[in-house]
PDB file of C-alpha atoms in Angstrom:
ATOM      1  CA  MET P1140       0.047   0.073  -0.008  1.00 81.00           C
ATOM      2  CA  THR P1141       1.239   3.594  -0.848  1.00 88.00           C
ATOM      3  CA  ILE P1142       0.266   6.762   0.625  1.00 92.00           C
ATOM      4  CA  LYS P1143       0.007   9.905  -1.219  1.00 95.00           C
ATOM      5  CA  PRO P1144      -0.444  13.188   0.721  1.00 96.00           C
ATOM      6  CA  LEU P1145      -2.949  15.895  -0.162  1.00 95.00           C
ATOM      7  CA  ALA P1146      -2.318  19.619  -0.395  1.00 94.00           C
ATOM      8  CA  ASP P1147       0.650  21.116   1.893  1.00 95.00           C
ATOM      9  CA  ASN P1148       0.905  17.638   3.753  1.00 97.00           C
ATOM     10  CA  VAL P1149       4.077  15.569   4.085  1.00 97.00           C
ATOM     11  CA  VAL P1150       4.616  11.917   5.045  1.00 97.00           C
ATOM     12  CA  ILE P1151       7.834  11.318   7.241  1.00 97.00           C
ATOM     13  CA  LYS P1152       9.435   8.331   8.775  1.00 96.00           C
ATOM     14  CA  ALA P1153      11.423   8.791  12.136  1.00 90.00           C
ATOM     15  CA  THR P1154      14.915   7.903  12.028  1.00 83.00           C
ATOM     16  CA  GLU P1155      16.164   5.658  14.771  1.00 70.00           C
ATOM     17  CA  ALA P1156      16.866   7.204  18.139  1.00 58.00           C
ATOM     18  CA  GLU P1157      20.144   6.510  20.040  1.00 56.00           C
ATOM     19  CA  GLU P1158      19.953   3.712  22.295  1.00 65.00           C
ATOM     20  CA  THR P1159      23.041   5.358  24.661  1.00 68.00           C
ATOM     21  CA  THR P1160      23.939   8.784  25.722  1.00 69.00           C
ATOM     22  CA  LYS P1161      27.046  10.344  24.783  1.00 74.00           C
ATOM     23  CA  SER P1162      28.332   9.389  28.323  1.00 79.00           C
ATOM     24  CA  GLY P1163      27.368   5.812  27.709  1.00 74.00           C
ATOM     25  CA  ILE P1164      24.366   5.392  29.897  1.00 75.00           C
ATOM     26  CA  VAL P1165      21.868   3.055  27.904  1.00 68.00           C
ATOM     27  CA  LEU P1166      18.230   4.156  27.678  1.00 65.00           C
ATOM     28  CA  THR P1167      14.971   2.217  28.059  1.00 57.00           C
ATOM     29  CA  SER P1168      12.325   2.924  25.810  1.00 54.00           C
ATOM     30  CA  ALA P1169      10.266   4.977  28.424  1.00 51.00           C
ATOM     31  CA  GLY P1170      13.627   7.406  28.693  1.00 47.00           C
ATOM     32  CA  LYS P1171      13.772   7.961  25.224  1.00 51.00           C
ATOM     33  CA  GLU P1172      12.288  11.086  23.367  1.00 59.00           C
ATOM     34  CA  LYS P1173      10.424  11.109  20.202  1.00 62.00           C
ATOM     35  CA  PRO P1174      13.090  11.539  17.459  1.00 65.00           C
ATOM     36  CA  GLN P1175      12.876  14.876  15.686  1.00 81.00           C
ATOM     37  CA  ILE P1176      14.927  14.097  12.572  1.00 90.00           C
ATOM     38  CA  ALA P1177      13.246  11.951  10.043  1.00 95.00           C
ATOM     39  CA  GLU P1178      13.358  10.989   6.306  1.00 96.00           C
ATOM     40  CA  VAL P1179      10.592  12.574   4.002  1.00 97.00           C
ATOM     41  CA  VAL P1180       8.861   9.660   2.288  1.00 97.00           C
ATOM     42  CA  ALA P1181       5.976  11.512   0.447  1.00 97.00           C
ATOM     43  CA  VAL P1182       5.327  15.095  -0.472  1.00 98.00           C
ATOM     44  CA  GLY P1183       1.687  16.615  -1.143  1.00 97.00           C
ATOM     45  CA  PRO P1184       1.357  18.791  -4.485  1.00 96.00           C
ATOM     46  CA  GLY P1185       0.841  22.303  -2.399  1.00 94.00           C
ATOM     47  CA  GLY P1186      -1.460  24.558  -4.053  1.00 90.00           C
ATOM     48  CA  LEU P1187      -3.960  26.795  -2.812  1.00 90.00           C
ATOM     49  CA  VAL P1188      -4.276  26.298   0.975  1.00 86.00           C
ATOM     50  CA  ASP P1189      -6.454  28.449   3.267  1.00 87.00           C
ATOM     51  CA  GLY P1190      -6.432  31.194   0.503  1.00 91.00           C
ATOM     52  CA  LYS P1191      -2.581  31.179   0.489  1.00 91.00           C
ATOM     53  CA  GLU P1192      -0.556  29.765  -2.231  1.00 93.00           C
ATOM     54  CA  VAL P1193       2.020  27.112  -0.772  1.00 92.00           C
ATOM     55  CA  VAL P1194       4.994  25.655  -2.819  1.00 94.00           C
ATOM     56  CA  MET P1195       6.553  22.606  -1.438  1.00 96.00           C
ATOM     57  CA  THR P1196      10.309  23.188  -0.566  1.00 94.00           C
ATOM     58  CA  ILE P1197      11.057  19.764   0.293  1.00 97.00           C
ATOM     59  CA  LYS P1198      11.066  16.430  -1.690  1.00 97.00           C
ATOM     60  CA  PRO P1199      11.233  12.743  -1.091  1.00 97.00           C
ATOM     61  CA  GLY P1200      14.598  11.466   0.465  1.00 97.00           C
ATOM     62  CA  ASP P1201      15.318  14.629   2.358  1.00 97.00           C
ATOM     63  CA  ARG P1202      16.201  14.615   5.924  1.00 96.00           C
ATOM     64  CA  VAL P1203      14.352  17.127   8.006  1.00 97.00           C
ATOM     65  CA  VAL P1204      13.813  18.325  11.617  1.00 95.00           C
ATOM     66  CA  ALA P1205      10.065  18.133  12.633  1.00 94.00           C
ATOM     67  CA  ALA P1206       8.291  20.044  15.385  1.00 92.00           C
ATOM     68  CA  LYS P1207       8.105  17.839  18.662  1.00 89.00           C
ATOM     69  CA  TYR P1208       4.598  16.256  18.718  1.00 88.00           C
ATOM     70  CA  SER P1209       3.301  17.387  15.546  1.00 91.00           C
ATOM     71  CA  GLY P1210       1.415  15.515  13.075  1.00 95.00           C
ATOM     72  CA  THR P1211      -0.655  12.239  12.932  1.00 96.00           C
ATOM     73  CA  GLU P1212       0.857   8.756  13.575  1.00 95.00           C
ATOM     74  CA  ILE P1213      -0.452   6.131  11.261  1.00 96.00           C
ATOM     75  CA  LYS P1214       0.736   2.545  10.690  1.00 95.00           C
ATOM     76  CA  ILE P1215       0.882   1.197   7.251  1.00 94.00           C
ATOM     77  CA  ASP P1216       2.077  -2.493   6.400  1.00 93.00           C
ATOM     78  CA  GLY P1217       3.717  -2.650   9.881  1.00 94.00           C
ATOM     79  CA  GLU P1218       5.731   0.631   9.307  1.00 94.00           C
ATOM     80  CA  GLU P1219       5.252   3.719  11.279  1.00 95.00           C
ATOM     81  CA  TYR P1220       4.946   7.065   9.581  1.00 96.00           C
ATOM     82  CA  THR P1221       3.848  10.863  10.559  1.00 96.00           C
ATOM     83  CA  VAL P1222       1.797  12.877   8.335  1.00 97.00           C
ATOM     84  CA  LEU P1223       2.266  16.562   9.240  1.00 97.00           C
ATOM     85  CA  ARG P1224       1.753  20.068   7.451  1.00 96.00           C
ATOM     86  CA  LEU P1225       4.764  21.813   5.630  1.00 96.00           C
ATOM     87  CA  ALA P1226       4.538  24.299   8.466  1.00 94.00           C
ATOM     88  CA  ASP P1227       5.557  21.812  11.022  1.00 95.00           C
ATOM     89  CA  VAL P1228       8.916  20.979   9.100  1.00 96.00           C
ATOM     90  CA  LEU P1229      11.412  23.267  10.707  1.00 96.00           C
ATOM     91  CA  ALA P1230      14.547  22.632   8.801  1.00 96.00           C
ATOM     92  CA  ILE P1231      16.457  20.307   6.127  1.00 96.00           C
ATOM     93  CA  VAL P1232      19.326  18.377   7.756  1.00 94.00           C
ATOM     94  CA  GLU P1233      22.195  18.524   5.033  1.00 90.00           C
TER      95      GLU P1233
END
């Protein structure tokens, strides 16, 4: 199954969070924060959204920083994705 976002929506897949801290402390799943860096899987066409023209500035394959706790989490074919608006993407990681 594929997912095709509409308007200014973006589908991202979170990258794996580190299991240990820099000092070597192993984190349990409860101690981990939601990862903010993700890979863009699909991008909507943009267009007229809420009366304003939206031009999509990211593309599939980009690594981005997303706002914490933003978007809607979905599960497709056993994989977890997040659908969010372009405004919730804060930066592109190069």
